[in-house]
Amino acid sequence: MEWFTITIDGREVSVPKGTTVLEACRMNNIPVPTLCHDPELTPSGACRLCVVQIEGMRNLPPSCVTQVAQGMKIETQNPKVRAARKTILELLVANHPLDCMTCEKMGNCSLAEYAYEYGVKGDVFAGEKRDLPVDNANPFIIRDPNKCILCGKCIKACTEIQGKSRLDFSFRGFNTQVGPAYNIPLNESDCDFCGSCVSVCPVGALTEKQMAGKGRPWEVTKVQTTCPFCGVGCNFDLNVKDGQVIGVTSNPQAPVNGKALCVKGRFGMDMIYSSRRVTTPLIRKDGVLVPAEWDEALDLVASKFREIKDAYGPNALAALSSAHCTNEENYLMQKFMRAVIGTNNVDHCART
Amino acid sequence: MAENQKILVCAGTGCASSGALPIIDILKEEIKRQGLEETVTIVGTGCQGFCEKGPTIVIEPQHVLYTRVQGEDIAEIVASDVMKGERVERLLLLDTETQKPVTKMSDIRFFAKQHRIVLKNCGVIDPQRIQDYTLRDGYKALEKVLKEMKPNDVIEEVKKSGLRGRGGAGFPTGLKWSFCQQTPSDKKYIICNADEGDPGAFMDRSVLEGDPHSVIEGMLIGAYAMGVDEGYVYCRAEYPLAIKHLSIAIKQAEEAGFLGDNIFNSGFNFRLKVFAGAGAFVCGEETALMASIEGKRGMPRVRPPFPAVSGLWGKPTNINNVETWSNIPHIIRHGAEWYAQFGTEKSKGTKIFALTGKVNNTGLVEVPMGTTLREIIFDIGGGIQNGKAFKAVQIGGPSGGCLPENMLDLSVDYETLTNAGAMVGSGGLVIMDETTCMVDIARFFVNFSQKESCGKCTPCREGNKRMYDILDKITKGEGKIEDLDTLENLALTIKETSLCGLGQNAPNPVLATLKYFRHEFEAHILEHKCPAHVCSALLSYSIDADKCKKCSLCAKNCPANCIKGDKNTPYVINQDECIKCGTCMDKCKFGAVSRS
Amino acid sequence: MAGLATSFGSGAMTNSINEIPNAEVMFVIGSNTTEAHPVIGTKMRQALAKGAKLIVVDPRCIDLAEQADVWLRLRPGTDIALVNGIMHIILAKGWEDRGFIAERTEGFEKLKETLQKYTPEYTSQITGVPAEQLEEAARIYATAERAQIFYTLGITEHSCGTDNVLSLANLSMLTGHIGKESTGVNPLRGQNNVQGACDMGALPNVYPGYQQVSNPEVRAKFEAAWGVPLDPNPGFMIPDMFDAAVNKQLRALYIMGEDPVMTDADANHVRKGLKALDFLVVQEIFLSETALLADVVLPGASFAEKTGTVTNTERRFQMVNQAIKPLGNAKPDGEIICELANRMGYPFPYASSAEVMEEIAQLTPQFAGISHERLGTQGLQWPVPTADHPGTKFLHKGKFNRGKGLFVPCENQLPHEQPDKEYPLLLNTGRKLSHYNVFTQSSEGLIKNSPEELAELNPIDAKQIGISDGDVVKVASRRGELNTKVKVTERVPAGMLFMTLHYAGSPTNVLTNGAYDKVTKTYEYKVCGVKVSKL
């Protein structure tokens, strides 16, 4: 591989050919703000927040789409660059509701983070703001176009990750919006509700409805795990607050799926708390299932199994193990049947 | 009576809208009535260039131009000029200096100073007949290329000619072709950008309407040079006549074997399609244009990769505009040296400008690069209308800049204009006189850009809107002096950080007017005055009671119904209700209404 | 799985999911991937966006069919004929990979003989697919550098399921499309740990890692490890169990995390079997239809409440990590089993699931290098024979697990039950995107999003029966009947009714046929005769 030596903010570093300036900065822990960039998506160079100054180049090139060249001299923090970034942030904030206190994204909002860093108050270009209806008609996603900064990541996620292209820009100039065709509510569109758009939104324009009001990012513990539904084996993070699962977020490190999930994986986890859950042992007494203590239930099962084994032999017992339980549990089940009961009568729904 | 006369009736969009089409019918009728069908041919041509004076007709070989011809003039023209060789003086153009009728077309100042290469056939041939084109050496350049030249020879020739892209950026055409040629691929495309969107520019439309085969021939030569077998003409849907003529020309070229397989038995194949655009200004930007052909929303993408590497459908693609392609056959036919004799050291050849605004001769003019603005506006354009004073010229459309009078002697070429804060752009020249407010003009162009911004990048989408807001505030007299700094900083940020040419150039009108007409901004802000008397919020109309003859004309025409008076009382304007439209001033025959 | 095990020596997806976006050709048969395996579906769409070619074989106009280069709309249950027909064309055109056949396979001559009669005309007659389409599919698949087959239950849930799979294995070996990146035969497993449950020996004939119970050496190893003598004879498979229960051969059944009343074919027969038992224990997280029949219900913990591993369809062991405490008095299933074992006098002294994994690794060569610690956040794809082995991205590189790949010629076989005069429509079953088996019925959001069964019926049939879109109808088979809402759509061909198995309100499996494949005893969910009538 060919390596280039470049200078970033006076520091000489080596990076492989084909690296973007942004990647080169991040590899070397040099912070560059971005709103429209995501490593899983093709770069669009739309937000222009990542501009830097490069010696010999006209204007301020966006680092996310500019590839390094041998000997390139880059400045990421000089006054000109910072002033341009500040103006861009001022422009975005001027057209953004400042209801941050009640915004679901508070604490996890890239726009707020950079506005804070660059001292943007939103007073420079005070003027007209958008006033578009919020789409809240579906069970999964709240879409607030007034908070949208038009970074286009949701569109790219829908197109490039999902291969669906259900979202795009409409109208022009200041009136530009993102939405499904004809800007109809999502539930009337062909949207599958995979939620990939939500997973990439840097602001509060796309948020999980089920998690609304359930917790702030700093109160939440994320636990990576594997989806319990189909055989693809997507990983995601369970978001836990006060011992309760409040929702699911994508984990970009997930080996199979990255940020992609389907509607079930992302939005179906309320089934953990379904009213259909059994949370205590039940024993049939006089034809009716009634609650029981564990000891009673386990003793009953053990004695019945022993009784039947003694009376009819081990092959009068069988078990259905589970394609929904873990490997360890399946191992234990077949070991239980083979070593404890003494039969090979163990099978599971292997074929569905 | 001359033998074998031709009557060329301009049937371009400009003259058609001033009534040229019925004239053709009347003329045919009249020629038939007079039994002249054998000797007189009537040709509906493309734009003859002198749109201001349309409908225009030219009688050949006498070489006489008649202007503003109406149906009732036809009988006289035929009876006098065609049959007796006597000029119809009242329809001749008056020389702007001598005020005498000019009988020979080439003596008209509007034409005399032009050098027509691209427009050679426009207004002369019938664009719907391929024979008219081939009779004037059409497709000879293609034949030469296919029979005598290697692709590399063609590219070298174009490089040597010094031709640069006529769409605005001025990139050397031959070099651009070589990039596309050198990218290996099983499939390549060329595109003709006919999405002419600048307000006031219509040269591409005129070429497509008046000489479509020249564009097709140029593209064929380019396709051969770059190893391309498929091309598109992306033409804005607002140009129905251009699309019609082009489609007819493509069909005829296919029938004649100039398009299709194995052209001139050379083994070279090329097919051409017309794609009607969907009406977005930004689709003139090449990457947005390609997205539009692919069926996507017309939005620019970052470059690199450049189209020469990854363009339409991800294949190497070369894009040039109409005027650029149309230059090619001439360069091949006459040679690069011949072409390079026109123009300046770095800007070769001729350029077509669309003269509009407060100039006497609006229309299309083709001049060698390096001609001065003064020559174009005053010698060719005939100066300012109604004897008013020149104030500024906006060059290069909404992305260009406004230059003041002391820059009129600038040579029109790529570098000079860019250095002055304007640009050649597509070649729109909007002339403004003393009644034009420069703040209002900046506001007008920024409004155009902010509405046409595709919305992709932040500075262009949000920034142009805020520039517009500030300018709007200033025109209303609500501006503060600090706003000028905010405006300038914002303009520079937009320029330096926008994704495509639209955003990078949208601040030009603001920066140029701030630079050359700052005093007008200051007058609006500090004195609450609009020096040109344009910004309505800063104007007031009043009626001089002494001069008022109490005729009531002002009150009757007032759309706001806010002028009161009667036979005995002089009329008075209610300032609270006045919308400052100026109708009262226009209507008053006694000069009693004044504006301040 | 038995099919692939016969042909290649290993019954699992040969390639990895993340090879899909770089696919050159995808041959998707009997898999509505974008709905049943949505994230694999997205990877396929990514491949299509990059220019991959797609062949879809499905009687229904599934989403992928709309994006396919060739869509073969075959008659249900004629997959073998179709694949044989394609192979016939490949041989006729000389597109087979002779080098691969010679070096790496056996049984080719017999296959060639069988294929002789499957001329395009004959195949077209059986399958209803035009000969030109067969040839186009053959050309795209066979002439590609890299080509992958994907299938799922549309192939296996037939009475000839194993032969269907063998046919696909034949096709891949005939063209040498196996054992390379983005090249192979890929069964997409249905449930999140169906691969793992098989891998762990939750099958009546094998111990963990597909070690045969009938093999004395293997058995001796497990007897030594577990300290008890083990039964050398394979046990009951699922359909056998219900039959055995009805005739009192089977007295007690312990069901963990399954709802056979809803999910097994011929639900009424299942219910009858369960009711005939002396003792039924159901260990579940929901009070399922099956749990309602139990003598004892043991509350298990959901995936969020326990730690362990699951194995996805591409053989990747991944962690399930505990996020919250079990709800109420629920306990992780593993813990419950251990407590039962302890009470039965055989102590299961595991302190954690990680310890169980250690034991699995010790007893199973292909998982020997796996531990919870190593799995981390990225998992490992088996085989992982040693503690420093990086895992296996694709199988059969250079050599098949069984040595030489085996061609097993198959003849077309008709489904067990075909539509007839009395039950004129063919019932086909499957999943839809917004639900997963019967599990997601417990998610309020998902139910709101997609609340009820919408049986798909072609407009021609709808008109004939006199029903329109949105009507509720009665559907009956020889085994049962139900009511369902109907969606009139050309997605299904005339003569077919399509239903999912997600809704307790329209329990599709009361209709399906309990006939099963002779080897795997997989039910023929995909084909049976039904009639639809107005209510």
PDB file of N, CA and C in Angstrom, chain A residues 34-81:
ATOM      1  N   THR A  34     -18.636  17.009  11.952  1.00  0.00           N
ATOM      2  CA  THR A  34     -19.386  16.556  10.778  1.00  0.00           C
ATOM      3  C   THR A  34     -20.847  16.362  11.154  1.00  0.00           C
ATOM      4  N   LEU A  35     -21.718  16.611  10.214  1.00  0.00           N
ATOM      5  CA  LEU A  35     -23.141  16.327  10.419  1.00  0.00           C
ATOM      6  C   LEU A  35     -23.678  15.337   9.395  1.00  0.00           C
ATOM      7  N   CYS A  36     -23.150  15.372   8.175  1.00  0.00           N
ATOM      8  CA  CYS A  36     -23.714  14.503   7.131  1.00  0.00           C
ATOM      9  C   CYS A  36     -22.852  13.276   6.877  1.00  0.00           C
ATOM     10  N   HIS A  37     -21.777  13.123   7.636  1.00  0.00           N
ATOM     11  CA  HIS A  37     -20.864  12.012   7.373  1.00  0.00           C
ATOM     12  C   HIS A  37     -21.218  10.797   8.221  1.00  0.00           C
ATOM     13  N   ASP A  38     -21.120   9.617   7.619  1.00  0.00           N
ATOM     14  CA  ASP A  38     -21.298   8.365   8.359  1.00  0.00           C
ATOM     15  C   ASP A  38     -20.455   7.323   7.649  1.00  0.00           C
ATOM     16  N   PRO A  39     -19.602   6.622   8.405  1.00  0.00           N
ATOM     17  CA  PRO A  39     -18.707   5.672   7.743  1.00  0.00           C
ATOM     18  C   PRO A  39     -19.441   4.587   6.949  1.00  0.00           C
ATOM     19  N   GLU A  40     -20.697   4.308   7.308  1.00  0.00           N
ATOM     20  CA  GLU A  40     -21.431   3.262   6.581  1.00  0.00           C
ATOM     21  C   GLU A  40     -22.059   3.763   5.288  1.00  0.00           C
ATOM     22  N   LEU A  41     -22.038   5.085   5.083  1.00  0.00           N
ATOM     23  CA  LEU A  41     -22.715   5.648   3.917  1.00  0.00           C
ATOM     24  C   LEU A  41     -21.696   6.304   2.992  1.00  0.00           C
ATOM     25  N   THR A  42     -22.057   6.397   1.706  1.00  0.00           N
ATOM     26  CA  THR A  42     -21.174   7.116   0.800  1.00  0.00           C
ATOM     27  C   THR A  42     -21.192   8.591   1.196  1.00  0.00           C
ATOM     28  N   PRO A  43     -20.048   9.262   1.099  1.00  0.00           N
ATOM     29  CA  PRO A  43     -20.025  10.660   1.533  1.00  0.00           C
ATOM     30  C   PRO A  43     -20.795  11.552   0.569  1.00  0.00           C
ATOM     31  N   SER A  44     -21.457  12.565   1.120  1.00  0.00           N
ATOM     32  CA  SER A  44     -22.205  13.457   0.238  1.00  0.00           C
ATOM     33  C   SER A  44     -21.631  14.861   0.225  1.00  0.00           C
ATOM     34  N   GLY A  45     -20.851  15.196   1.244  1.00  0.00           N
ATOM     35  CA  GLY A  45     -20.275  16.551   1.260  1.00  0.00           C
ATOM     36  C   GLY A  45     -21.325  17.628   1.307  1.00  0.00           C
ATOM     37  N   ALA A  46     -22.405  17.396   2.027  1.00  0.00           N
ATOM     38  CA  ALA A  46     -23.536  18.321   1.978  1.00  0.00           C
ATOM     39  C   ALA A  46     -23.527  19.377   3.076  1.00  0.00           C
ATOM     40  N   CYS A  47     -23.172  18.981   4.304  1.00  0.00           N
ATOM     41  CA  CYS A  47     -23.347  19.933   5.409  1.00  0.00           C
ATOM     42  C   CYS A  47     -22.279  21.008   5.403  1.00  0.00           C
ATOM     43  N   ARG A  48     -21.126  20.723   4.884  1.00  0.00           N
ATOM     44  CA  ARG A  48     -19.987  21.639   4.737  1.00  0.00           C
ATOM     45  C   ARG A  48     -19.372  22.037   6.069  1.00  0.00           C
ATOM     46  N   LEU A  49     -19.739  21.349   7.135  1.00  0.00           N
ATOM     47  CA  LEU A  49     -19.196  21.707   8.432  1.00  0.00           C
ATOM     48  C   LEU A  49     -17.750  21.236   8.575  1.00  0.00           C
ATOM     49  N   CYS A  50     -17.372  20.242   7.789  1.00  0.00           N
ATOM     50  CA  CYS A  50     -16.042  19.657   7.946  1.00  0.00           C
ATOM     51  C   CYS A  50     -15.010  20.362   7.086  1.00  0.00           C
ATOM     52  N   VAL A  51     -15.327  21.590   6.627  1.00  0.00           N
ATOM     53  CA  VAL A  51     -14.365  22.273   5.760  1.00  0.00           C
ATOM     54  C   VAL A  51     -13.040  22.505   6.498  1.00  0.00           C
ATOM     55  N   VAL A  52     -11.976  22.474   5.719  1.00  0.00           N
ATOM     56  CA  VAL A  52     -10.631  22.744   6.235  1.00  0.00           C
ATOM     57  C   VAL A  52      -9.942  23.635   5.216  1.00  0.00           C
ATOM     58  N   GLN A  53      -8.784  24.128   5.587  1.00  0.00           N
ATOM     59  CA  GLN A  53      -8.010  24.876   4.602  1.00  0.00           C
ATOM     60  C   GLN A  53      -6.864  24.003   4.136  1.00  0.00           C
ATOM     61  N   ILE A  54      -6.680  23.931   2.833  1.00  0.00           N
ATOM     62  CA  ILE A  54      -5.582  23.136   2.279  1.00  0.00           C
ATOM     63  C   ILE A  54      -4.754  24.045   1.388  1.00  0.00           C
ATOM     64  N   GLU A  55      -3.484  24.042   1.662  1.00  0.00           N
ATOM     65  CA  GLU A  55      -2.596  24.929   0.917  1.00  0.00           C
ATOM     66  C   GLU A  55      -2.714  24.674  -0.579  1.00  0.00           C
ATOM     67  N   GLY A  56      -2.874  25.753  -1.324  1.00  0.00           N
ATOM     68  CA  GLY A  56      -2.943  25.634  -2.777  1.00  0.00           C
ATOM     69  C   GLY A  56      -4.328  25.359  -3.316  1.00  0.00           C
ATOM     70  N   MET A  57      -5.298  25.187  -2.440  1.00  0.00           N
ATOM     71  CA  MET A  57      -6.641  24.899  -2.929  1.00  0.00           C
ATOM     72  C   MET A  57      -7.514  26.136  -2.818  1.00  0.00           C
ATOM     73  N   ARG A  58      -8.300  26.317  -3.849  1.00  0.00           N
ATOM     74  CA  ARG A  58      -9.264  27.398  -3.888  1.00  0.00           C
ATOM     75  C   ARG A  58     -10.351  27.079  -2.848  1.00  0.00           C
ATOM     76  N   ASN A  59     -10.923  28.069  -2.237  1.00  0.00           N
ATOM     77  CA  ASN A  59     -12.024  27.888  -1.294  1.00  0.00           C
ATOM     78  C   ASN A  59     -11.640  26.986  -0.116  1.00  0.00           C
ATOM     79  N   LEU A  60     -12.648  26.599   0.663  1.00  0.00           N
ATOM     80  CA  LEU A  60     -12.409  25.720   1.815  1.00  0.00           C
ATOM     81  C   LEU A  60     -13.004  24.353   1.489  1.00  0.00           C
ATOM     82  N   PRO A  61     -12.176  23.384   1.154  1.00  0.00           N
ATOM     83  CA  PRO A  61     -12.731  22.087   0.739  1.00  0.00           C
ATOM     84  C   PRO A  61     -13.276  21.289   1.925  1.00  0.00           C
ATOM     85  N   PRO A  62     -14.358  20.546   1.698  1.00  0.00           N
ATOM     86  CA  PRO A  62     -14.880  19.675   2.747  1.00  0.00           C
ATOM     87  C   PRO A  62     -13.970  18.461   2.922  1.00  0.00           C
ATOM     88  N   SER A  63     -13.540  18.208   4.146  1.00  0.00           N
ATOM     89  CA  SER A  63     -12.554  17.146   4.369  1.00  0.00           C
ATOM     90  C   SER A  63     -13.124  15.756   4.094  1.00  0.00           C
ATOM     91  N   CYS A  64     -14.455  15.597   4.204  1.00  0.00           N
ATOM     92  CA  CYS A  64     -15.040  14.253   4.081  1.00  0.00           C
ATOM     93  C   CYS A  64     -14.943  13.705   2.668  1.00  0.00           C
ATOM     94  N   VAL A  65     -14.791  14.578   1.674  1.00  0.00           N
ATOM     95  CA  VAL A  65     -14.748  14.097   0.292  1.00  0.00           C
ATOM     96  C   VAL A  65     -13.454  14.482  -0.417  1.00  0.00           C
ATOM     97  N   THR A  66     -12.519  15.024   0.337  1.00  0.00           N
ATOM     98  CA  THR A  66     -11.251  15.401  -0.277  1.00  0.00           C
ATOM     99  C   THR A  66     -10.208  14.346   0.076  1.00  0.00           C
ATOM    100  N   GLN A  67      -9.592  13.759  -0.941  1.00  0.00           N
ATOM    101  CA  GLN A  67      -8.603  12.729  -0.669  1.00  0.00           C
ATOM    102  C   GLN A  67      -7.229  13.353  -0.437  1.00  0.00           C
ATOM    103  N   VAL A  68      -6.462  12.716   0.418  1.00  0.00           N
ATOM    104  CA  VAL A  68      -5.136  13.238   0.705  1.00  0.00           C
ATOM    105  C   VAL A  68      -4.225  13.054  -0.512  1.00  0.00           C
ATOM    106  N   ALA A  69      -3.264  13.930  -0.615  1.00  0.00           N
ATOM    107  CA  ALA A  69      -2.239  13.808  -1.647  1.00  0.00           C
ATOM    108  C   ALA A  69      -0.891  14.001  -0.964  1.00  0.00           C
ATOM    109  N   GLN A  70       0.119  13.454  -1.597  1.00  0.00           N
ATOM    110  CA  GLN A  70       1.448  13.535  -1.003  1.00  0.00           C
ATOM    111  C   GLN A  70       1.806  14.987  -0.704  1.00  0.00           C
ATOM    112  N   GLY A  71       2.264  15.234   0.503  1.00  0.00           N
ATOM    113  CA  GLY A  71       2.745  16.563   0.867  1.00  0.00           C
ATOM    114  C   GLY A  71       1.669  17.579   1.200  1.00  0.00           C
ATOM    115  N   MET A  72       0.419  17.127   1.235  1.00  0.00           N
ATOM    116  CA  MET A  72      -0.688  18.065   1.464  1.00  0.00           C
ATOM    117  C   MET A  72      -0.528  18.750   2.827  1.00  0.00           C
ATOM    118  N   LYS A  73      -0.801  20.060   2.852  1.00  0.00           N
ATOM    119  CA  LYS A  73      -0.743  20.813   4.106  1.00  0.00           C
ATOM    120  C   LYS A  73      -2.157  21.257   4.468  1.00  0.00           C
ATOM    121  N   ILE A  74      -2.606  20.759   5.612  1.00  0.00           N
ATOM    122  CA  ILE A  74      -4.005  20.946   6.000  1.00  0.00           C
ATOM    123  C   ILE A  74      -4.066  21.723   7.309  1.00  0.00           C
ATOM    124  N   GLU A  75      -4.985  22.670   7.360  1.00  0.00           N
ATOM    125  CA  GLU A  75      -5.250  23.345   8.632  1.00  0.00           C
ATOM    126  C   GLU A  75      -6.708  23.126   8.997  1.00  0.00           C
ATOM    127  N   THR A  76      -6.926  22.618  10.175  1.00  0.00           N
ATOM    128  CA  THR A  76      -8.293  22.264  10.561  1.00  0.00           C
ATOM    129  C   THR A  76      -8.903  23.239  11.554  1.00  0.00           C
ATOM    130  N   GLN A  77      -8.094  24.104  12.102  1.00  0.00           N
ATOM    131  CA  GLN A  77      -8.627  24.937  13.193  1.00  0.00           C
ATOM    132  C   GLN A  77      -8.272  26.413  13.060  1.00  0.00           C
ATOM    133  N   ASN A  78      -7.775  26.837  11.888  1.00  0.00           N
ATOM    134  CA  ASN A  78      -7.380  28.247  11.838  1.00  0.00           C
ATOM    135  C   ASN A  78      -8.614  29.157  11.861  1.00  0.00           C
ATOM    136  N   PRO A  79      -8.425  30.447  12.116  1.00  0.00           N
ATOM    137  CA  PRO A  79      -9.574  31.342  12.301  1.00  0.00           C
ATOM    138  C   PRO A  79     -10.528  31.363  11.111  1.00  0.00           C
ATOM    139  N   LYS A  80      -9.992  31.282   9.928  1.00  0.00           N
ATOM    140  CA  LYS A  80     -10.849  31.314   8.750  1.00  0.00           C
ATOM    141  C   LYS A  80     -11.778  30.088   8.707  1.00  0.00           C
ATOM    142  N   VAL A  81     -11.160  28.929   8.984  1.00  0.00           N
ATOM    143  CA  VAL A  81     -11.938  27.682   8.981  1.00  0.00           C
ATOM    144  C   VAL A  81     -13.003  27.723  10.074  1.00  0.00           C
TER     145      VAL A  81
END
